[in-house]
CSV table of C-alpha atoms in Angstrom, one decimal:
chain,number,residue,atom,x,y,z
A,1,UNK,CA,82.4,121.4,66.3
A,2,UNK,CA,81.8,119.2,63.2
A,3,UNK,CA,84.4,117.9,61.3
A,4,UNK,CA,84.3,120.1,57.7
A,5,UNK,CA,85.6,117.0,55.9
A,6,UNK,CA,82.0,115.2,56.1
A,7,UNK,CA,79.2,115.6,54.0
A,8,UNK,CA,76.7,117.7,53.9
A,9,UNK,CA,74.0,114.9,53.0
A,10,UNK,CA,75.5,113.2,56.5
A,11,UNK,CA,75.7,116.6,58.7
A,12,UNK,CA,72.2,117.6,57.8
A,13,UNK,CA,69.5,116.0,59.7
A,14,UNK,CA,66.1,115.5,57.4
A,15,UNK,CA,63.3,118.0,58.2
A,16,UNK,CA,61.7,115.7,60.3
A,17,UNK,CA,63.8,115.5,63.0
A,18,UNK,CA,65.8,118.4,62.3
A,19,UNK,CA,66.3,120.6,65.6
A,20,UNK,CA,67.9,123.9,63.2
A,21,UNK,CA,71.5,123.2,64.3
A,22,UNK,CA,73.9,121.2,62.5
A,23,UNK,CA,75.6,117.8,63.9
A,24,UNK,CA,75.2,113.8,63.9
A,25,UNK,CA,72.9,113.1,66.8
A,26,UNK,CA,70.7,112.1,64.1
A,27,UNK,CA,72.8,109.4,63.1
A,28,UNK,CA,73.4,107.5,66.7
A,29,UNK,CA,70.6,104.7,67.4
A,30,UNK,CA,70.0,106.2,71.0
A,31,UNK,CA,67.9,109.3,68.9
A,32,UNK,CA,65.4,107.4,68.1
A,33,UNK,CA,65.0,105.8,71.6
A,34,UNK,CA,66.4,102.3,70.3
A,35,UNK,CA,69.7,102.1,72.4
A,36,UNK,CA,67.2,100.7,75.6
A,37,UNK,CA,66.9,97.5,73.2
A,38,UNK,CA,70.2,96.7,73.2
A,39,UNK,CA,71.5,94.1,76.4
A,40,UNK,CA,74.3,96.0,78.5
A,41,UNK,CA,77.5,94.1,79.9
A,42,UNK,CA,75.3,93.7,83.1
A,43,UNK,CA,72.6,92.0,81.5
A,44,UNK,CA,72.0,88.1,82.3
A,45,UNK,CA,73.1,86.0,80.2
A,46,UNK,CA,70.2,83.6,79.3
A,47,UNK,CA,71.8,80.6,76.8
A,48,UNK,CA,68.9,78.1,77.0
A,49,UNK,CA,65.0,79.5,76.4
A,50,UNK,CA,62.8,77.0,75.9
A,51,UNK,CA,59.7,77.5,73.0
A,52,UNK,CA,57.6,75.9,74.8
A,53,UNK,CA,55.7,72.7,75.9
A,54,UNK,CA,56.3,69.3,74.6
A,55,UNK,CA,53.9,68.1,72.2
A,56,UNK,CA,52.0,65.0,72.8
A,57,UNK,CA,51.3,63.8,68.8
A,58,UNK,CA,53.7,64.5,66.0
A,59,UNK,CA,53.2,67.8,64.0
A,60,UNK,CA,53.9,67.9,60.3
A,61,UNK,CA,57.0,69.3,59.2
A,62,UNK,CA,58.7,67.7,62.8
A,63,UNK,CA,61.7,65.5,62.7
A,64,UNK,CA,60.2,61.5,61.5
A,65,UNK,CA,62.7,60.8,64.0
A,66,UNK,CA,62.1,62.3,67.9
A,67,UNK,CA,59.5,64.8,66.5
A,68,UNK,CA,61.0,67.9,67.0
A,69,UNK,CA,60.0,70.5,65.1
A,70,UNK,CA,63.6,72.7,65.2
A,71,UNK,CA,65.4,70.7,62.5
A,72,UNK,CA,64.8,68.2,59.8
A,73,UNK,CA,65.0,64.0,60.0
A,74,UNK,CA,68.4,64.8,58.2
A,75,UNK,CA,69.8,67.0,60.8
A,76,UNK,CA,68.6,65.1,63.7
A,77,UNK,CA,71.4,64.6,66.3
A,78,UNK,CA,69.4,61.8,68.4
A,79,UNK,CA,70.0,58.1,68.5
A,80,UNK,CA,68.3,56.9,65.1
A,81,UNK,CA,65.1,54.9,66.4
A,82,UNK,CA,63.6,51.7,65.3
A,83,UNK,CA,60.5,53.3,64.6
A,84,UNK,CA,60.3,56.6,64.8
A,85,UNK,CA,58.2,59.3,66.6
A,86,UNK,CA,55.8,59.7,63.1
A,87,UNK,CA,54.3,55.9,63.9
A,88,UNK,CA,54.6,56.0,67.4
A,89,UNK,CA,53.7,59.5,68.5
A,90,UNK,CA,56.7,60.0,71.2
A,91,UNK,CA,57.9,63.3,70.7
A,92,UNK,CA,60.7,64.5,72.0
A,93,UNK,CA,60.7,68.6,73.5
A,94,UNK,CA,61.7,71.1,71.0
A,95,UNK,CA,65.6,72.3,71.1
A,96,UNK,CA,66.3,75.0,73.3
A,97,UNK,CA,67.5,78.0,71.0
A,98,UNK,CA,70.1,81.0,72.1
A,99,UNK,CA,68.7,84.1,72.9
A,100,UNK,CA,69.6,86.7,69.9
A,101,UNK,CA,69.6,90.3,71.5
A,102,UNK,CA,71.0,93.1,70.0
A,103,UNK,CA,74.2,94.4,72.3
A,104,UNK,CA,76.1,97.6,72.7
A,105,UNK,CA,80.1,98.1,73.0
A,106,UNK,CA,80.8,96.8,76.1
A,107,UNK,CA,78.6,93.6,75.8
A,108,UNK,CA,80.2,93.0,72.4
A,109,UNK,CA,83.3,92.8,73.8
A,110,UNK,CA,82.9,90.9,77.1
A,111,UNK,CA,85.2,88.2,77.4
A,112,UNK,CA,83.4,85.9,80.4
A,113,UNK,CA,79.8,86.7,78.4
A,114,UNK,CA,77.9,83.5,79.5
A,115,UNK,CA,80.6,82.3,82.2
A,116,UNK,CA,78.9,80.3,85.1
A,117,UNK,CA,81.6,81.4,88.1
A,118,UNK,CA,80.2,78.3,90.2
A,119,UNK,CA,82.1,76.5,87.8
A,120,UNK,CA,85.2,78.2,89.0
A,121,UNK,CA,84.8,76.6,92.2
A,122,UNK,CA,85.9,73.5,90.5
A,123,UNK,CA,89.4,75.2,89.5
A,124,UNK,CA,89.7,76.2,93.0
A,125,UNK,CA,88.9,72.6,94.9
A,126,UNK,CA,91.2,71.1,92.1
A,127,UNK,CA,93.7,73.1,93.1
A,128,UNK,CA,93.3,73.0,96.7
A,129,UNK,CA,93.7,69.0,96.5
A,130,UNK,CA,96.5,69.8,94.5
A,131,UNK,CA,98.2,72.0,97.1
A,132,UNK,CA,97.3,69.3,99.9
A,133,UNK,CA,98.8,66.4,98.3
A,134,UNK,CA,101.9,68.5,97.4
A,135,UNK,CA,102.1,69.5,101.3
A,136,UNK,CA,101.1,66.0,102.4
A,137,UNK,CA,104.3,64.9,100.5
A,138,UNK,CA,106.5,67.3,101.8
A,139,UNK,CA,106.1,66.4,105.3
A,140,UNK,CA,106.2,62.9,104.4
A,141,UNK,CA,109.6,63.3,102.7
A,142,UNK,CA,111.0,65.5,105.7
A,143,UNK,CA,109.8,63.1,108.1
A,144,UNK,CA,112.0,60.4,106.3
A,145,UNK,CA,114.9,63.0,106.3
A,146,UNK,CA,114.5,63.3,109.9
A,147,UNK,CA,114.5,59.4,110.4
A,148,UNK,CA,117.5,59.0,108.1
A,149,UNK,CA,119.6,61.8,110.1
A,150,UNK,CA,118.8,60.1,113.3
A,151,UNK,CA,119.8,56.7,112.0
A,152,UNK,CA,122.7,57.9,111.1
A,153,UNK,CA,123.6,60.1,113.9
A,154,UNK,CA,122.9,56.5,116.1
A,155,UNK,CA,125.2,54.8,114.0
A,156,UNK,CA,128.2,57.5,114.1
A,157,UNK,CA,127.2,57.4,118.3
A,158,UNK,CA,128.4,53.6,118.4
A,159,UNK,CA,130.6,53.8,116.1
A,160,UNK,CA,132.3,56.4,118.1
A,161,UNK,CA,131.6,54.2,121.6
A,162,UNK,CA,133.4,51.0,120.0
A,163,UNK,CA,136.4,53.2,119.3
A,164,UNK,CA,136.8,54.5,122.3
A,165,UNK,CA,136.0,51.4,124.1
A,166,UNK,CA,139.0,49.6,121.4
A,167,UNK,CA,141.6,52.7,122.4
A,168,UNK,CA,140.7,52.3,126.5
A,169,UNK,CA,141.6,48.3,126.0
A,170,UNK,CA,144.9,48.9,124.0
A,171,UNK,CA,145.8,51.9,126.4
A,172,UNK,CA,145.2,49.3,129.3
A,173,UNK,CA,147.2,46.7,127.7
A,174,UNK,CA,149.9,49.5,126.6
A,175,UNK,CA,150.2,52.2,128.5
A,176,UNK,CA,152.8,54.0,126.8
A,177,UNK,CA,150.9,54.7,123.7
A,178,UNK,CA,150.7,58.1,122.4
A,179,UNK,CA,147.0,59.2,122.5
A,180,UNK,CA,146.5,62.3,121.6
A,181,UNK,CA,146.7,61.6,117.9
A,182,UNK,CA,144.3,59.2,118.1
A,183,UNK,CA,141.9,61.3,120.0
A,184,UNK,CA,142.7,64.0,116.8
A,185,UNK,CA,141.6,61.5,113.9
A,186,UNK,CA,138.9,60.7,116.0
A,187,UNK,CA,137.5,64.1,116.0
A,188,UNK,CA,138.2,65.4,112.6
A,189,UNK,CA,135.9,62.5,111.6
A,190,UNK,CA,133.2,63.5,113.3
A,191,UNK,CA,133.8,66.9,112.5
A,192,UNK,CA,134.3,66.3,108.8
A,193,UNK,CA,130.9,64.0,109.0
A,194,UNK,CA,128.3,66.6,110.6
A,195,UNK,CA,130.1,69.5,108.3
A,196,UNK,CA,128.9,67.2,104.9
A,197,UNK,CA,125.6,67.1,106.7
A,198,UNK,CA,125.4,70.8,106.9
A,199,UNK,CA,126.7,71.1,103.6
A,200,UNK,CA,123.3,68.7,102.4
A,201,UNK,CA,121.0,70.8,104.1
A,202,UNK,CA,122.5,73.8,102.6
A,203,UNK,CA,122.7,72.6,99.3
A,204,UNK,CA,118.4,72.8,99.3
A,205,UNK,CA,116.1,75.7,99.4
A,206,UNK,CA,112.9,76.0,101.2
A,207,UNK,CA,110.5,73.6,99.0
A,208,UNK,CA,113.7,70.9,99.3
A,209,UNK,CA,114.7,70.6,95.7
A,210,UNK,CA,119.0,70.5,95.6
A,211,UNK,CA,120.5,74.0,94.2
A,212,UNK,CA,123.1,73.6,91.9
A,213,UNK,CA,127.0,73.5,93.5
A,214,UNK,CA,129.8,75.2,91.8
A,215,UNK,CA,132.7,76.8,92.8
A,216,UNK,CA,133.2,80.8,91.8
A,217,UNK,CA,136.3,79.9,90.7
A,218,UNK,CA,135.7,77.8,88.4
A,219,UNK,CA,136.2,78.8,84.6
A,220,UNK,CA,133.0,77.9,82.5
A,221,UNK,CA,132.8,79.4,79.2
A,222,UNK,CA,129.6,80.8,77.2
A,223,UNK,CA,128.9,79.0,73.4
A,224,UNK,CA,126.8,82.2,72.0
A,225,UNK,CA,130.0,84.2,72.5
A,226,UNK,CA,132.5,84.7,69.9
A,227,UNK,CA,135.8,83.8,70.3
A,228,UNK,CA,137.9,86.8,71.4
A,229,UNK,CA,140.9,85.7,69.0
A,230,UNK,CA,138.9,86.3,66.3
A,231,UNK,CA,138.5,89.7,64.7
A,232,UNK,CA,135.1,91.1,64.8
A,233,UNK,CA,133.2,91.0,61.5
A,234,UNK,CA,132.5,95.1,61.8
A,235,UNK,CA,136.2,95.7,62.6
A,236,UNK,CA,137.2,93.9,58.8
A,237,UNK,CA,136.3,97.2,57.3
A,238,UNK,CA,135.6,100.6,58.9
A,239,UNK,CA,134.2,102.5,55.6
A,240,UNK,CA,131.1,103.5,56.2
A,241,UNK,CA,129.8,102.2,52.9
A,242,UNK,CA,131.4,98.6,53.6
A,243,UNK,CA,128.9,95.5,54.1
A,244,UNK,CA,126.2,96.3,56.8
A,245,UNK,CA,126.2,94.3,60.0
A,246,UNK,CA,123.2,93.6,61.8
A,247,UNK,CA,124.2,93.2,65.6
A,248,UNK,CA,121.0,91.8,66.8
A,249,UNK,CA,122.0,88.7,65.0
A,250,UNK,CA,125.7,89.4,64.5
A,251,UNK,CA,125.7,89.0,61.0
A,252,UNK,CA,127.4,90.5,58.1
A,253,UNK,CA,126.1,89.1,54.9
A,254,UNK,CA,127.8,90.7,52.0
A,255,UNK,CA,131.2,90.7,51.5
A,256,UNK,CA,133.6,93.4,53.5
A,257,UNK,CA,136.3,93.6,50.7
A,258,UNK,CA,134.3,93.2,47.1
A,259,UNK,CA,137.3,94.5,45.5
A,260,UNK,CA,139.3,91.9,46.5
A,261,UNK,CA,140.5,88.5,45.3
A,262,UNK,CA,137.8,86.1,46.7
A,263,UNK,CA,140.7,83.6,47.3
A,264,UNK,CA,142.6,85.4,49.3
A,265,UNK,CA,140.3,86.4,51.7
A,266,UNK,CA,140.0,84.9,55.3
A,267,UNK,CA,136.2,86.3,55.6
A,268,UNK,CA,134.2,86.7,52.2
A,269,UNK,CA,130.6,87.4,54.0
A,270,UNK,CA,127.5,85.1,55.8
A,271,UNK,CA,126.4,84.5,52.2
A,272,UNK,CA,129.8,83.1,50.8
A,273,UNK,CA,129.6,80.2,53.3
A,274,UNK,CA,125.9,79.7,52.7
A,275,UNK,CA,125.4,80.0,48.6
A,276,UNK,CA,129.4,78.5,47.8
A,277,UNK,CA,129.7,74.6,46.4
A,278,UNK,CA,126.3,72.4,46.3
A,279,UNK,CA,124.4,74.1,48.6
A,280,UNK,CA,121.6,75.0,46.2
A,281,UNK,CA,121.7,70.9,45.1
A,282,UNK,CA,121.8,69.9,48.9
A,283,UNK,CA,118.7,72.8,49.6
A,284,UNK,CA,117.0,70.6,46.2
A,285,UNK,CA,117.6,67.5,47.7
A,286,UNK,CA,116.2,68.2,51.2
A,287,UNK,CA,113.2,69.9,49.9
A,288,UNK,CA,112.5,66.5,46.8
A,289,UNK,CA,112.8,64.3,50.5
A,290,UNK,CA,110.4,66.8,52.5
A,291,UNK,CA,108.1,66.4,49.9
A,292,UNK,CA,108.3,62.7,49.0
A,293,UNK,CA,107.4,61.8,52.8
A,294,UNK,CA,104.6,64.0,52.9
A,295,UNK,CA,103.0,62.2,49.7
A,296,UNK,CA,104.0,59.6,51.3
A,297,UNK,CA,105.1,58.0,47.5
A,298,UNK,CA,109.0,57.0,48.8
A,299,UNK,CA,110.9,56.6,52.3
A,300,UNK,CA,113.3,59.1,51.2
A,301,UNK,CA,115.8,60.6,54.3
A,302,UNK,CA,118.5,62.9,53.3
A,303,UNK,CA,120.6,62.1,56.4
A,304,UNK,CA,120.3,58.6,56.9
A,305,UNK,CA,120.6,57.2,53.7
A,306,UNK,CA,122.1,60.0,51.6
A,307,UNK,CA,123.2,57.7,48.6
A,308,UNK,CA,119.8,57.0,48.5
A,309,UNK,CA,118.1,59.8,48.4
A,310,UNK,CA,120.8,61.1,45.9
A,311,UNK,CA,119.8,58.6,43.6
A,312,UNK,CA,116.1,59.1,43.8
A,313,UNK,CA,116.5,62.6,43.5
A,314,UNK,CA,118.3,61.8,40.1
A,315,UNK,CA,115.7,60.0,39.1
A,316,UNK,CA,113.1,62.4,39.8
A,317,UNK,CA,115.1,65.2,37.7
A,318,UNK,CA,115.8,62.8,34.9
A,319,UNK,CA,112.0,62.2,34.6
A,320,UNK,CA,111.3,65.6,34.9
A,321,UNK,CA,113.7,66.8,32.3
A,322,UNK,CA,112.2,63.8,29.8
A,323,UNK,CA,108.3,65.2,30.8
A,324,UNK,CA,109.3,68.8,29.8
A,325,UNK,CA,111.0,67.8,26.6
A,326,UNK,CA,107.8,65.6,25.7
A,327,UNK,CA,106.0,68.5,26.2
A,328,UNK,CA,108.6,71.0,24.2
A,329,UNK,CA,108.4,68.4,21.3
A,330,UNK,CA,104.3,67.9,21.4
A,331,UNK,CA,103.7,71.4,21.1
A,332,UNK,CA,106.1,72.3,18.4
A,333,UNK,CA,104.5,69.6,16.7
A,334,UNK,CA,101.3,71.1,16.8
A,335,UNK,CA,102.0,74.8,16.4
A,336,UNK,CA,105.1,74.4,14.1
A,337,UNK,CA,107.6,77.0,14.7
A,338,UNK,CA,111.0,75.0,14.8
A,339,UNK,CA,112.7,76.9,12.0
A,340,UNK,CA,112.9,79.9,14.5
A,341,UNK,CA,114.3,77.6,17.3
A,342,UNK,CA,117.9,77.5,15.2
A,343,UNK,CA,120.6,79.6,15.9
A,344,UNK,CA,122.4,80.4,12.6
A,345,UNK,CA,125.6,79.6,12.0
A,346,UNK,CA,128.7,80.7,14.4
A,347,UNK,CA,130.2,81.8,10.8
A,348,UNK,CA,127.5,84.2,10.5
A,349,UNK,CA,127.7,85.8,13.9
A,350,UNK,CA,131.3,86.1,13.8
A,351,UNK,CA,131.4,86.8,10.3
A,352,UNK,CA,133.8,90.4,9.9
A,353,UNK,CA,134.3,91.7,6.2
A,354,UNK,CA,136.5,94.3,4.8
A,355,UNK,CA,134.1,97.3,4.0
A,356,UNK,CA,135.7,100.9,5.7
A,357,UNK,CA,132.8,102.6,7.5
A,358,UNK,CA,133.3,106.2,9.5
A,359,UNK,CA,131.3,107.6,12.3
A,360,UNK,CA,130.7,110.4,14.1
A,361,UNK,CA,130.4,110.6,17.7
A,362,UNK,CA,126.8,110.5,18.0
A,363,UNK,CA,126.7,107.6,15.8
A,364,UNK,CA,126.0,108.7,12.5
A,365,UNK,CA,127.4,107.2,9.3
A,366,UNK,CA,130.4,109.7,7.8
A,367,UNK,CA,131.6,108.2,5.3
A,368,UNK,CA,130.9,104.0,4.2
A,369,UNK,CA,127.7,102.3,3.1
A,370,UNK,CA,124.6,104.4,3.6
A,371,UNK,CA,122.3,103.4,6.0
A,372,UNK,CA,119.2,101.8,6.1
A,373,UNK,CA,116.1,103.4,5.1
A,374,UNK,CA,113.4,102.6,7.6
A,375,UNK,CA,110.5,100.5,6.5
A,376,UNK,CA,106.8,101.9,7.2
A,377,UNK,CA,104.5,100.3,8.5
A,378,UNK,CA,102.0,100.9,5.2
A,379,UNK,CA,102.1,98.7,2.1
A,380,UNK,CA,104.6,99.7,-0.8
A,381,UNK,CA,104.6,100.2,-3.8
A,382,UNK,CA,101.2,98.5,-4.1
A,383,UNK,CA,98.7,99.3,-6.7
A,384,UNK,CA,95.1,99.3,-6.4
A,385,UNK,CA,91.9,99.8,-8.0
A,386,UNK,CA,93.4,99.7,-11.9
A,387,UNK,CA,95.9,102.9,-10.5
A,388,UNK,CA,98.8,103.1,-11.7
A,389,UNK,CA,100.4,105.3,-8.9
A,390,UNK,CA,100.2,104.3,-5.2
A,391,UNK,CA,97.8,106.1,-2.7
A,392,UNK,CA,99.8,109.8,-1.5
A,393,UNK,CA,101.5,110.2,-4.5
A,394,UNK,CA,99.0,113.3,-5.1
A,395,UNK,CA,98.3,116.6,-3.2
A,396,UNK,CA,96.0,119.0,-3.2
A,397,UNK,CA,93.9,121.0,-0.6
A,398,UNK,CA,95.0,119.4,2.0
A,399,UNK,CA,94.3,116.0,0.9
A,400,UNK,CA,96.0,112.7,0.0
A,401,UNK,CA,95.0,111.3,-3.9
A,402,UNK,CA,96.6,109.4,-6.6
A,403,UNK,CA,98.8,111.0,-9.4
A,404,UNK,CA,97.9,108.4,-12.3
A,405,UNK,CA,93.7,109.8,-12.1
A,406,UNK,CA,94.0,112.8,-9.2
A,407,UNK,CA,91.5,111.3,-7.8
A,408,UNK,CA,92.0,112.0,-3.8
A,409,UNK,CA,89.4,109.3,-2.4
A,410,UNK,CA,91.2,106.2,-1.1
A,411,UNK,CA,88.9,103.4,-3.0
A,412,UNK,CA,87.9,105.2,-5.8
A,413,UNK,CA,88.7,103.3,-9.1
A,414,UNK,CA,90.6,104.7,-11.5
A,415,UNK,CA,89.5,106.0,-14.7
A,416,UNK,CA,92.9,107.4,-15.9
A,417,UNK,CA,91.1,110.1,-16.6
A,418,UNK,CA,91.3,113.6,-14.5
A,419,UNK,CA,88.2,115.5,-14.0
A,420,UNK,CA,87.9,118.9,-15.7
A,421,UNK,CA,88.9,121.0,-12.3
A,422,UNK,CA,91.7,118.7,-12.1
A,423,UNK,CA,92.9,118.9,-15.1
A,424,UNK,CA,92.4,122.9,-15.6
A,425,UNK,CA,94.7,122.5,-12.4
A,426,UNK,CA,97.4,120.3,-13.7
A,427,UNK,CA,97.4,122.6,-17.0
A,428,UNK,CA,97.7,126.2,-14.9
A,429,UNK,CA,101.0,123.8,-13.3
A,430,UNK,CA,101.7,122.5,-16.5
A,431,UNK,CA,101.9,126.0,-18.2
A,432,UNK,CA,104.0,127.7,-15.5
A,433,UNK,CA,106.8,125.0,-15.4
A,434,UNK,CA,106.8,125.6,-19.4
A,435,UNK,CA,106.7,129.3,-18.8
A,436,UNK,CA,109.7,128.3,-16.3
């Protein structure tokens, strides 16, 4: 089923190919038998074709430089030669050129299009070398672990002979001598030396690098948490049209309590901390140092030498202010127009007088001074053309004229004297108002 939104002019096939039923096989490339041009995902990739032989004299239009005929002596890539292939005839072969073939979806859109995967075998031997040596250094450094705990395990054994040999001499030359405790200190020694060598071998995992060691008990404290003393920023106002807080950020921007006091508050909002004080000027001065480095036109550092940088930034607004003034003062020059840059007087916009005006509730003037009549946006009380009444002072058939001639074309002249119609007209009027 077709779609009814499409056109008719893209539905219906021409008569041609038309096969009497109504659809858009007509419009896919494979209709006309041209989708066995295009190169599938499983199609070779060929990057280098060659046009063919190399030439054995140079050809007009080839590079003057190696003789290729694929670019221009401007274009040419190759080592510039002292004299060139047009005297001496040594062409070089013609580029190799990319292979342009039309492909469908899936070739379009393959990622390792052109991949040579006995270049992979590289990542692989790399790696494998890499994997040795790590090995290779593992054994080495367990071997020397080894050596080290047999050292010392020698050195505790005669250690341990020479105190034993010490305690048989003074036993022989005192035989009263308790020695039991001896024999005690003796072996909590040892003991306490082979547990701190367990305790070592624990303290590593299987590659050999040491974990960390810390007691459960011990308190440690988390800096992205908020301090539980505090009162949460949602909990400073439960109305649920009160300041939104964003908890993926934990931020409350506006103010909880707009109707109170800024003073007296203990939280005023995110945005109180960040817009209160010279913020803005410290914001200014960070951006005037940014950009001064990057123009490199002054070593300017906001934290290092703040003085500095406060005084250049002065500077740089004082110039600024004197460039924009300049400017002000060049154009008003040239165009005129200062009159209308004076304020009047604070006399005049403060000025109060003593006239008693009454109005309405919608506005309108009871009793007072009358108001304003409205200008138009027409001409008054102009005359034109030797009239002697203004244009629409006359009516008469639906048209607009002048009274002084009653003439009712706007750029007539006047005569100031009214046509015989006219003036039969004006005399019928003229009549009844006597009759009147």
């Amino acid at each position: 089923m077709i779609n009814p939104h499409i056109p008719q002019y893209m539905s219906q096939a021409p008569w041609y190919i038309s096969d009497g039923k109504v659809g858009l096989k007509h419009q896919k490339m494979s209709h006309f038998g041209l989708e066995s041009q295009k190169s599938t995902i499983s199609t070779k990739f060929q990057p280098k074709v060659r046009r063919g032989p190399r030439a054995s004299k140079f050809r007009k239009g080839a590079c003057e430089n190696c003789g290729a005929m694929t670019h221009k002596t401007r274009d040419c890539c190759e080592r510039p030669r002292k004299r060139g292939a047009r005297f001496t005839n040594k062409c070089a072969p013609d580029e190799v050129y990319t292979e342009d073939r039309e492909q469908d979806y899936d070739g379009k859109r393959d990622r390792w299009k052109g991949y040579d995967t006995s270049k992979y075998k590289e990542v692989i031997d790399y790696y494998n070398k890499v994997e040795e040596a790590r090995r290779k250094k593992k054994a080495k450094e367990l071997d020397e672990q080894m050596k080290r705990k047999q050292q010392r395990r020698k050195e505790k054994r005669l250690k341990r002979e020479a105190r034993l040999a010490l305690r048989k001499k003074k036993r022989e030359e005192n035989p009263d001598m308790d020695s039991d405790d001896s024999d005690s200190d003796s072996d909590s020694d040892s003991d306490s030396d082979d547990d701190e060598e367990g305790e070592e071998d624990d303290l590593k995992d299987v590659t050999g690098h040491v974990i960390q060691k810390r007691d459960a008990r011990t308190r440690t404290t988390v800096r992205n948490l908020r301090i539980r003393e505090d009162t949460a920023k949602y909990l400073r106002n439960l109305s649920t049209k009160s300041a939104h807080y964003d908890p993926k950020t934990r931020s409350m921007r506006a103010n909880p309590h707009p109707e109170k006091d800024p003073s007296e508050l203990d939280y005023a909002g995110d945005n109180f901390v960040r817009g209160s004080g010279e913020v803005q000027r410290v914001k200014q001065m960070e951006l005037f140092a940014f950009q001064k480095n990057d123009a490199g036109e002054a070593d300017v550092h906001l934290q290092a030498a703040p003085s500095q940088a406060e005084l250049h930034f002065q500077a740089e607004q004082k110039r600024r202010m004197q460039a924009a003034n300049n400017h002000r003062r060049s154009v008003l020059d040239k165009y005129g127009g200062t009159k209308h840059m004076k304020a009047p007087p604070k006399e005049l916009l403060l000025a109060q007088s003593e006239n008693y005006v009454e109005y309405s509730e919608d506005g309108r003037v009871i009793k007072g001074h009358e108001p304003a009549v409205p200008k138009s946006k027409y001409a008054e009380d102009v005359m034109e053309n030797n009239h002697t009444a203004v244009w629409g002072s006359f009516w008469k058939d639906g048209k607009w004229g002048y009274a002084c001639c009653r003439l009712c074309v706007r750029n007539s002249y006047c005569t100031a004297a009214p046509t015989a119609a006219i003036t039969a007209g004006s005399g019928m009027k003229r009549k009844r108002e006597v009759v009147a």
